Short mmCIF file of C-alpha atoms and ligand atoms in Angstrom, two decimals:
data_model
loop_
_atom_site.label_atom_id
_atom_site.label_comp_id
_atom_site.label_asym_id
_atom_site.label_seq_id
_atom_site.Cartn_x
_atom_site.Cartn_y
_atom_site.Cartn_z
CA UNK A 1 -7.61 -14.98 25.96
CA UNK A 2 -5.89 -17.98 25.49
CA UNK A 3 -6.74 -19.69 28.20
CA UNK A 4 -9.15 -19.59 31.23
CA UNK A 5 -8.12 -16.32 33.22
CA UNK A 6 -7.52 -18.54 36.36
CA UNK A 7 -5.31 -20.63 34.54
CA UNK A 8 -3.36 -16.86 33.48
CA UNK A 9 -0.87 -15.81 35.81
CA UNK A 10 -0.16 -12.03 35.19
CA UNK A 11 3.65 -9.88 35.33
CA UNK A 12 6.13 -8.03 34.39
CA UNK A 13 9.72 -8.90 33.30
CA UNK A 14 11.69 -5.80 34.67
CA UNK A 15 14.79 -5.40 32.81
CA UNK A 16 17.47 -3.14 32.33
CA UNK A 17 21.50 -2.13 32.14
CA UNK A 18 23.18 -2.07 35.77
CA UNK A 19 22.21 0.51 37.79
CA UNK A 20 18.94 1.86 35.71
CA UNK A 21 16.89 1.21 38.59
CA UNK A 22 15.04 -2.21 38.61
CA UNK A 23 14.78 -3.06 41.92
CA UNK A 24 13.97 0.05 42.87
CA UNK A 25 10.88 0.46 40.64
CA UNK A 26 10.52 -3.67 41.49
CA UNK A 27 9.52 -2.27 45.03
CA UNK A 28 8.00 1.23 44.24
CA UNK A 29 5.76 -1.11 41.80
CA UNK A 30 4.99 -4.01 44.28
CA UNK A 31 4.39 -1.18 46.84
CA UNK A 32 1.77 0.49 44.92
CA UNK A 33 0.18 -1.98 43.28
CA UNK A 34 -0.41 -3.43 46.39
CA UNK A 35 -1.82 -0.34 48.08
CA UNK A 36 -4.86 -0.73 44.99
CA UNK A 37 -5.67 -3.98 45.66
CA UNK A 38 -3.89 -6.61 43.65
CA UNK A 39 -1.92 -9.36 45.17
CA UNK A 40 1.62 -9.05 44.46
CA UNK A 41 5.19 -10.78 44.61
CA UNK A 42 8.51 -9.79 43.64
CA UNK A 43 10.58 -12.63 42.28
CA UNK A 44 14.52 -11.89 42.52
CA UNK A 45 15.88 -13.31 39.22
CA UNK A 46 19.26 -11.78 39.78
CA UNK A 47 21.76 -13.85 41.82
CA UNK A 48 24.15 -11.00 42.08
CA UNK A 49 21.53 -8.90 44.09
CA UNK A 50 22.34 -9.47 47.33
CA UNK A 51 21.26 -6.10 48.63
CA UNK A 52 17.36 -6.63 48.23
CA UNK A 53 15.38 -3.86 49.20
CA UNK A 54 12.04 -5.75 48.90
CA UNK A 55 11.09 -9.06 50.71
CA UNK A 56 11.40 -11.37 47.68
CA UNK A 57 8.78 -14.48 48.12
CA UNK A 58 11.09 -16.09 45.27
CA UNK A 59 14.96 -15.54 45.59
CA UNK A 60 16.90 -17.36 42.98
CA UNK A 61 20.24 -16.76 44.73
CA UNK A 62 18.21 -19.54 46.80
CA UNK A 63 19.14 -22.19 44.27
CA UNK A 64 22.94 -20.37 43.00
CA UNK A 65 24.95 -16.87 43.47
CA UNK A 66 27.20 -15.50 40.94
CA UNK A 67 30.12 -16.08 43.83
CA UNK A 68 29.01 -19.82 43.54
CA UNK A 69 29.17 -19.61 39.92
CA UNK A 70 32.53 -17.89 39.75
CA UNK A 71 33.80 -19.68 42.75
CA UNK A 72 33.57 -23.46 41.48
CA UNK A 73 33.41 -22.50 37.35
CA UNK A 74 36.54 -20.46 37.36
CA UNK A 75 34.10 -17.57 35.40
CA UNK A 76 34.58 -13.93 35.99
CA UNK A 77 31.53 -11.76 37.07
CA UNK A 78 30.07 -11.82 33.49
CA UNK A 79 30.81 -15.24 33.17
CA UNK A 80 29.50 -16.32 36.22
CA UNK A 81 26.08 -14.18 35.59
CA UNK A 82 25.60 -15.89 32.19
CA UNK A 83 26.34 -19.14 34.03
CA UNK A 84 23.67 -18.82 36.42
CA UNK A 85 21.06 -18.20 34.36
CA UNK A 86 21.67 -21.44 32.38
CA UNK A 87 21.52 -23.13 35.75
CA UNK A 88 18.39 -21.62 36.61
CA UNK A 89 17.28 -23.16 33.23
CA UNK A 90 18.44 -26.38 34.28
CA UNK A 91 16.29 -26.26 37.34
CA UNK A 92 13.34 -24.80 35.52
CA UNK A 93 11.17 -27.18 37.73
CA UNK A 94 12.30 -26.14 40.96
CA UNK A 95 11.62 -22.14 39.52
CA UNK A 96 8.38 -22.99 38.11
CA UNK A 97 7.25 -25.12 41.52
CA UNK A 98 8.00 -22.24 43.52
CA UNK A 99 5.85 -20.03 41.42
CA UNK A 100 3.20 -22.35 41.10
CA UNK A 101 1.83 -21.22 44.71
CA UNK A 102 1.34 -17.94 43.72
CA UNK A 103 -0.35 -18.39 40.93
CA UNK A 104 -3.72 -16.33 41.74
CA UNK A 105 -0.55 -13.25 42.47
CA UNK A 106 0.43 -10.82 39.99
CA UNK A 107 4.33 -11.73 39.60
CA UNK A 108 7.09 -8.89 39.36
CA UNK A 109 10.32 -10.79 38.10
CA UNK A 110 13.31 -8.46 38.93
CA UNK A 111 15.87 -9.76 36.47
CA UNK A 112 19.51 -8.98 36.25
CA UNK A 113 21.53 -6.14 34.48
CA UNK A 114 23.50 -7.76 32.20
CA UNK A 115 22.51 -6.20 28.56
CA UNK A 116 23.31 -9.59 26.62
CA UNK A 117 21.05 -11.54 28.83
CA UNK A 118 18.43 -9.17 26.79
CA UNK A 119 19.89 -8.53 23.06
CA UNK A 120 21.27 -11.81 22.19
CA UNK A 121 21.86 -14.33 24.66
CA UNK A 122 18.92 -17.23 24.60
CA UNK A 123 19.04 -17.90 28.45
CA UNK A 124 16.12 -15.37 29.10
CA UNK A 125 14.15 -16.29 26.10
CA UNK A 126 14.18 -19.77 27.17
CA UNK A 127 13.41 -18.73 30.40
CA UNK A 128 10.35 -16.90 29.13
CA UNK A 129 8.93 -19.39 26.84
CA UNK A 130 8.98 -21.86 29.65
CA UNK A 131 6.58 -19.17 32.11
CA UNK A 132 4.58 -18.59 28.82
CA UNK A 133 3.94 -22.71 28.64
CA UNK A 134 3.18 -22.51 32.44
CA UNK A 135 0.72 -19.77 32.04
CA UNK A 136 2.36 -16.74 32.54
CA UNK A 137 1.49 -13.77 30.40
CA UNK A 138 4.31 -11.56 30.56
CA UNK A 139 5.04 -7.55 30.12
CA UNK A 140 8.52 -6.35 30.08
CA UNK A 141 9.33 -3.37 31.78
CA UNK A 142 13.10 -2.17 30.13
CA UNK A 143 14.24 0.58 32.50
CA UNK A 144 17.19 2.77 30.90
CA UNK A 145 18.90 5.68 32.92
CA UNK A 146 16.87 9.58 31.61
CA UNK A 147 20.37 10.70 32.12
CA UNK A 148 21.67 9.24 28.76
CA UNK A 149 19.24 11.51 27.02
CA UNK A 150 21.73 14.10 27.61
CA UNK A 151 24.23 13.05 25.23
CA UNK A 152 23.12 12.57 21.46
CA UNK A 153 25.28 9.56 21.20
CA UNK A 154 24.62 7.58 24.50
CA UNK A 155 20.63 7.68 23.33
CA UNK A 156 21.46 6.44 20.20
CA UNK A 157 22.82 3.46 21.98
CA UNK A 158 19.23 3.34 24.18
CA UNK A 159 17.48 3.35 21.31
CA UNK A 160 19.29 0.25 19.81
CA UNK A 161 19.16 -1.37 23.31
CA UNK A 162 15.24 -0.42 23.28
CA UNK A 163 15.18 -1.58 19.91
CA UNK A 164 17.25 -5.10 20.38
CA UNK A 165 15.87 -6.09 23.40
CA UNK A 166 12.10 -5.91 22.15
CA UNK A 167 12.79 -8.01 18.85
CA UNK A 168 14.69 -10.67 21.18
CA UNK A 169 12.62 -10.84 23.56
CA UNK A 170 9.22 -11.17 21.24
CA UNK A 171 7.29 -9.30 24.33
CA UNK A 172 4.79 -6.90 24.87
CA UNK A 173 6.78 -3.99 25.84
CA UNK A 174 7.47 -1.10 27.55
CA UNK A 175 10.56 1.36 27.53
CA UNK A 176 10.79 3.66 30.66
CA UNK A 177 13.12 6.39 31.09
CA UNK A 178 14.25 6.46 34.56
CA UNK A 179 15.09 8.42 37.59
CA UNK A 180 12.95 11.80 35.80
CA UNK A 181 13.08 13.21 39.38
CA UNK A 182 16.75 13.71 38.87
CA UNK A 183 16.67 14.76 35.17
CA UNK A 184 16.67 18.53 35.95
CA UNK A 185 20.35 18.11 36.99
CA UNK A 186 21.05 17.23 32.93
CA UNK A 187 18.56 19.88 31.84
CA UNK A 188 21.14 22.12 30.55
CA UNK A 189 22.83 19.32 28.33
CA UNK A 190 19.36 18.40 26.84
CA UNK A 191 19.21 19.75 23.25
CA UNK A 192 16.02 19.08 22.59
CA UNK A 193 12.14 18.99 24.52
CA UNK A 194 11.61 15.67 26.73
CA UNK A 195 8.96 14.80 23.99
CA UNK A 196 11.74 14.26 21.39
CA UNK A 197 12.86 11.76 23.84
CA UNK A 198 10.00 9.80 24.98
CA UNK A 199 8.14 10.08 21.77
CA UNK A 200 11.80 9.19 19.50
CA UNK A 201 10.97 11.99 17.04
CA UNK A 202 12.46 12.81 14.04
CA UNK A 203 15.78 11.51 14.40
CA UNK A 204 17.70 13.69 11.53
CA UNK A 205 17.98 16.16 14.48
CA UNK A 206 20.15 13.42 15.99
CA UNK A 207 22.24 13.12 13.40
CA UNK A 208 22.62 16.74 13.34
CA UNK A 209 23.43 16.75 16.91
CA UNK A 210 25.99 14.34 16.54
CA UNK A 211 27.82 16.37 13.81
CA UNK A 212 28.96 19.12 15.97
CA UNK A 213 30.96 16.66 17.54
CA UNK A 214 34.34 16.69 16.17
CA UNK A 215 34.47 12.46 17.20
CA UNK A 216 31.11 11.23 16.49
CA UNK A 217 31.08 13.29 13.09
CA UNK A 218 33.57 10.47 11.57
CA UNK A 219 31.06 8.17 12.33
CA UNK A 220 28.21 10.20 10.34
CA UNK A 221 27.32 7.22 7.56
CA UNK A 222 27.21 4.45 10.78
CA UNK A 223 25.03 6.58 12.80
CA UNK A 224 23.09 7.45 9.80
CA UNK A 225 22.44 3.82 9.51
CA UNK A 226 21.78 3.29 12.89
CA UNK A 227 19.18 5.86 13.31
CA UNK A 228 17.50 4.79 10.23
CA UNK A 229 17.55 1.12 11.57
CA UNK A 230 15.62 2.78 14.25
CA UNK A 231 13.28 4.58 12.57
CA UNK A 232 12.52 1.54 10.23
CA UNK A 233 11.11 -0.38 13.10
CA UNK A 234 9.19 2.70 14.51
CA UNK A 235 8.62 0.48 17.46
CA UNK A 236 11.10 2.80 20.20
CA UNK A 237 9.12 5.09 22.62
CA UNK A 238 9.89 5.82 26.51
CA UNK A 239 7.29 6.91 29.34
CA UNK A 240 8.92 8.72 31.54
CA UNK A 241 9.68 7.22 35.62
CA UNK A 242 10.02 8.57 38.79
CA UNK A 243 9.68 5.13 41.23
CA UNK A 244 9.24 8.13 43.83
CA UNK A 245 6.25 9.39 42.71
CA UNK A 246 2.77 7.62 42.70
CA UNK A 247 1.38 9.25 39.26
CA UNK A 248 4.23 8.19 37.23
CA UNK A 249 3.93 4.71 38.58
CA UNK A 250 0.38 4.97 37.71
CA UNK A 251 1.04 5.98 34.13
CA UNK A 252 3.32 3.13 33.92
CA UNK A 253 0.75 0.73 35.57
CA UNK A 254 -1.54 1.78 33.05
CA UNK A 255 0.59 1.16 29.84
CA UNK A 256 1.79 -2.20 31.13
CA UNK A 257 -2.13 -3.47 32.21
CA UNK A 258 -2.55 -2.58 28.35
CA UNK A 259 0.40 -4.02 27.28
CA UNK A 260 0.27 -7.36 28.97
CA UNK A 261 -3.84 -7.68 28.42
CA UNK A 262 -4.52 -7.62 32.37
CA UNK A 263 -6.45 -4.24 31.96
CA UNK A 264 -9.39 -6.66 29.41
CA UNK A 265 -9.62 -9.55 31.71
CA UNK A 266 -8.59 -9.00 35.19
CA UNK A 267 -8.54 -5.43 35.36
CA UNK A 268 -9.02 -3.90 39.19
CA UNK A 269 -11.13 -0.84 37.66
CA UNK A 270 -12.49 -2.71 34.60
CA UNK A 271 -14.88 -0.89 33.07
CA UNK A 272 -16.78 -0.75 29.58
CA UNK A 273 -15.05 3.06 28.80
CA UNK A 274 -11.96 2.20 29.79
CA UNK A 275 -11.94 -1.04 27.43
CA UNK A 276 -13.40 1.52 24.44
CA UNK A 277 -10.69 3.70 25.28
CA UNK A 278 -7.59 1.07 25.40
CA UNK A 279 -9.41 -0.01 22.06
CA UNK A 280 -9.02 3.49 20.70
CA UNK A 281 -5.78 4.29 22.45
CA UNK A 282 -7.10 7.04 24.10
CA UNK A 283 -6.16 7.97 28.03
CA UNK A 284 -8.77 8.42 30.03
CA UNK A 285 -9.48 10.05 33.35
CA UNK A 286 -9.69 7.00 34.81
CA UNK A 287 -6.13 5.96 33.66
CA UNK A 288 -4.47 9.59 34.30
CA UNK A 289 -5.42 9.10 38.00
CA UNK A 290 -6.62 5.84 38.75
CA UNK A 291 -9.16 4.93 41.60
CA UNK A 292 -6.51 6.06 44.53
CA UNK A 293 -7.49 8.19 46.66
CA UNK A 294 -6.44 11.91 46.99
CA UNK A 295 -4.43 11.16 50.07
CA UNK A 296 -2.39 8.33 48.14
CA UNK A 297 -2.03 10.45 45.42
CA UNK A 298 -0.32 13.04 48.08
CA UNK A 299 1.70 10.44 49.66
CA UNK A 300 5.55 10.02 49.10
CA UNK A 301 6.80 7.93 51.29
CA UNK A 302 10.28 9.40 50.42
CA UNK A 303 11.79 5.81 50.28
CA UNK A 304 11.05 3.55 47.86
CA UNK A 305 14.21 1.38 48.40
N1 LIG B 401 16.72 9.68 41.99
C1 LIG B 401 16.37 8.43 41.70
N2 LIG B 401 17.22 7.44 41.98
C2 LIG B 401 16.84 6.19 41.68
C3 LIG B 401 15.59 5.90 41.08
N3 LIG B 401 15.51 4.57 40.87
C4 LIG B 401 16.68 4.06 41.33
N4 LIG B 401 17.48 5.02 41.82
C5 LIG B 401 18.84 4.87 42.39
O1 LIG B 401 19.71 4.28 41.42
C6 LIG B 401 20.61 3.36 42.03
C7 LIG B 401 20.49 2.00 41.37
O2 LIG B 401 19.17 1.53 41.61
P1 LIG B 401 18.82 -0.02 41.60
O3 LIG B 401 17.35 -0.12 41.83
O4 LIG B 401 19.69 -0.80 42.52
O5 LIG B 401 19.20 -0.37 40.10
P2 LIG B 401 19.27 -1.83 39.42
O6 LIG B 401 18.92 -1.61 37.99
O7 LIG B 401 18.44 -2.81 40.18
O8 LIG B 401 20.80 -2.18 39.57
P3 LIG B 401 21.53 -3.58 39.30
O9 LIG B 401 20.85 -4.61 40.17
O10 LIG B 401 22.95 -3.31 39.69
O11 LIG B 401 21.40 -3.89 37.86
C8 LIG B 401 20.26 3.34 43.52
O12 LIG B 401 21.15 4.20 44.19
C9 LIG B 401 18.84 3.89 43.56
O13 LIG B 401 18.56 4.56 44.77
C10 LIG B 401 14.69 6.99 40.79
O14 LIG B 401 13.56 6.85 40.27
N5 LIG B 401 15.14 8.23 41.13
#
């Protein structure tokens, strides 16, 4: 560890396209993470999320809101969302003071849906490199919607989106595929097992896929290239969400405790088989269903808004 683990604040970076579910899983995750223990704060990042369904302990739209932003800078919603960010960078202080009392917390940033905030625009990678000088060792969480695995060429795009956002953002990372408990709806336009999806397997089958298509066949050589791209970097696979359901979020706990390092140092169930098995890669018992108790386990409390 870099430095002393009570210097090391702990979190995740939850990120995502509009809609994919962020805040929702921002509570579900507080929610349960909470109900095992750890101390916990959600941090609204986005100041066009005026509709929180979690008490936020740090609310940027505090310090501007994207109506400010298009209000006085002339900007359009787009505009005014990249705008704010910069000004949040400008005020770095006043973000970092506010964290600095909940420092002994594990931090859950919910951050906007803006895709270029996460494939090329610097605002959030400055923003992260000035948590990881404060301390702050980071996860991102990159939600996309399961329902784009139902069309060959919309999961080509998630895959580059995966792809882009995790060699921008230079984080440990984790891809979830979200809103599973809905995916049956889609289960007839799903050509191939869920495991193709979440595991990104061979990816001529793709390709394939996206031949039958009388549009995206013109494309073939381009999506030939893009899926190779892809499978260059072999760095693309998705773990499956459902912020409804307590296992899932468990699985996902798991990955990102591994992930971000917490699970070595500060870990609530820190044991010497689960740090042999996180060495080896292997899941344990442990990790499949935690230390909750049967009755958590059971509970859904049906609203995770
Ligand atoms: N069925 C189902 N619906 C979900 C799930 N997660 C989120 N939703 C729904 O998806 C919609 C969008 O969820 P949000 O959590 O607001 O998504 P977001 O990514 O924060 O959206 P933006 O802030 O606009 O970027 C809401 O209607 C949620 O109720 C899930 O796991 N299952």
């Amino acid at each position: 560890m870099a430095s002393s683990s009570k210097s090391t604040t702990f979190g995740q970076l939850v990120i995502g396209p509009p809609g994919s579910g962020k805040t929702t899983y921002s509570k579900a995750m507080s929610t349960f993470l909470e109900s095992i223990g750890r101390k916990v704060i959600v941090v609204n990042v986005d100041p066009a999320n005026d509709d929180l369904c979690y008490k936020a302990a740090i609310d940027v739209s505090e310090l501007i809101t994207v109506q400010d932003a298009m209000l006085h800078m002339h900007l359009g919603p787009n505009g005014g969302l990249v705008y704010s960010m910069e000004y949040l960078l400008q005020n770095i202080d006043w973000f970092l003071q506010k964290l600095a009392k909940y420092r002994d917390h594990y931090v859950i940033f919910d951050f906007p849906g803006q895709v270029e905030l996460y494939t090329h625009h610097e605002s959030i990678r400055n923003l992260i490199s000035h948590l990881e000088s404060a301390g702050f060792r980071l996860c991102a969480v990159h939600l996309v919607d399961s329902h784009y695995c139902s069309d060959p060429g919309k999961f080509i795009s998630t895959l580059l989106l995966s792809l882009t956002a995790m060699l921008h953002l230079g984080l440990p990372h984790v891809n979830l595929l979200s809103k599973m408990d809905v995916m049956h709806q889609y289960k007839d336009r799903l050509l191939f097992g869920i495991d193709f999806y979440t595991d990104v397997l061979d990816l001529q089958y793709l390709l394939e896929a996206l031949d039958e298509d009388p549009f995206s066949k013109k494309y073939r050589k381009l999506n030939a290239a893009l899926v190779s791209l892809v499978e260059d970097f072999s760095l693309v696979t998705f773990l499956p969400l459902n912020s409804k359901d307590q296992k899932s979020l468990l699985k996902v706990r798991s990955a990102v405790d591994k992930a971000s390092g917490w699970v070595y140092g500060q870990g609530e169930e820190r044991s010497v088989q689960q740090l042999l098995a996180c060495a080896v890669g292997a899941e344990t018992e442990q990790e499949r269903i935690g230390d909750l108790k049967d009755s958590l386990m059971d509970t859904d409390d049906g609203d995770n808004r």
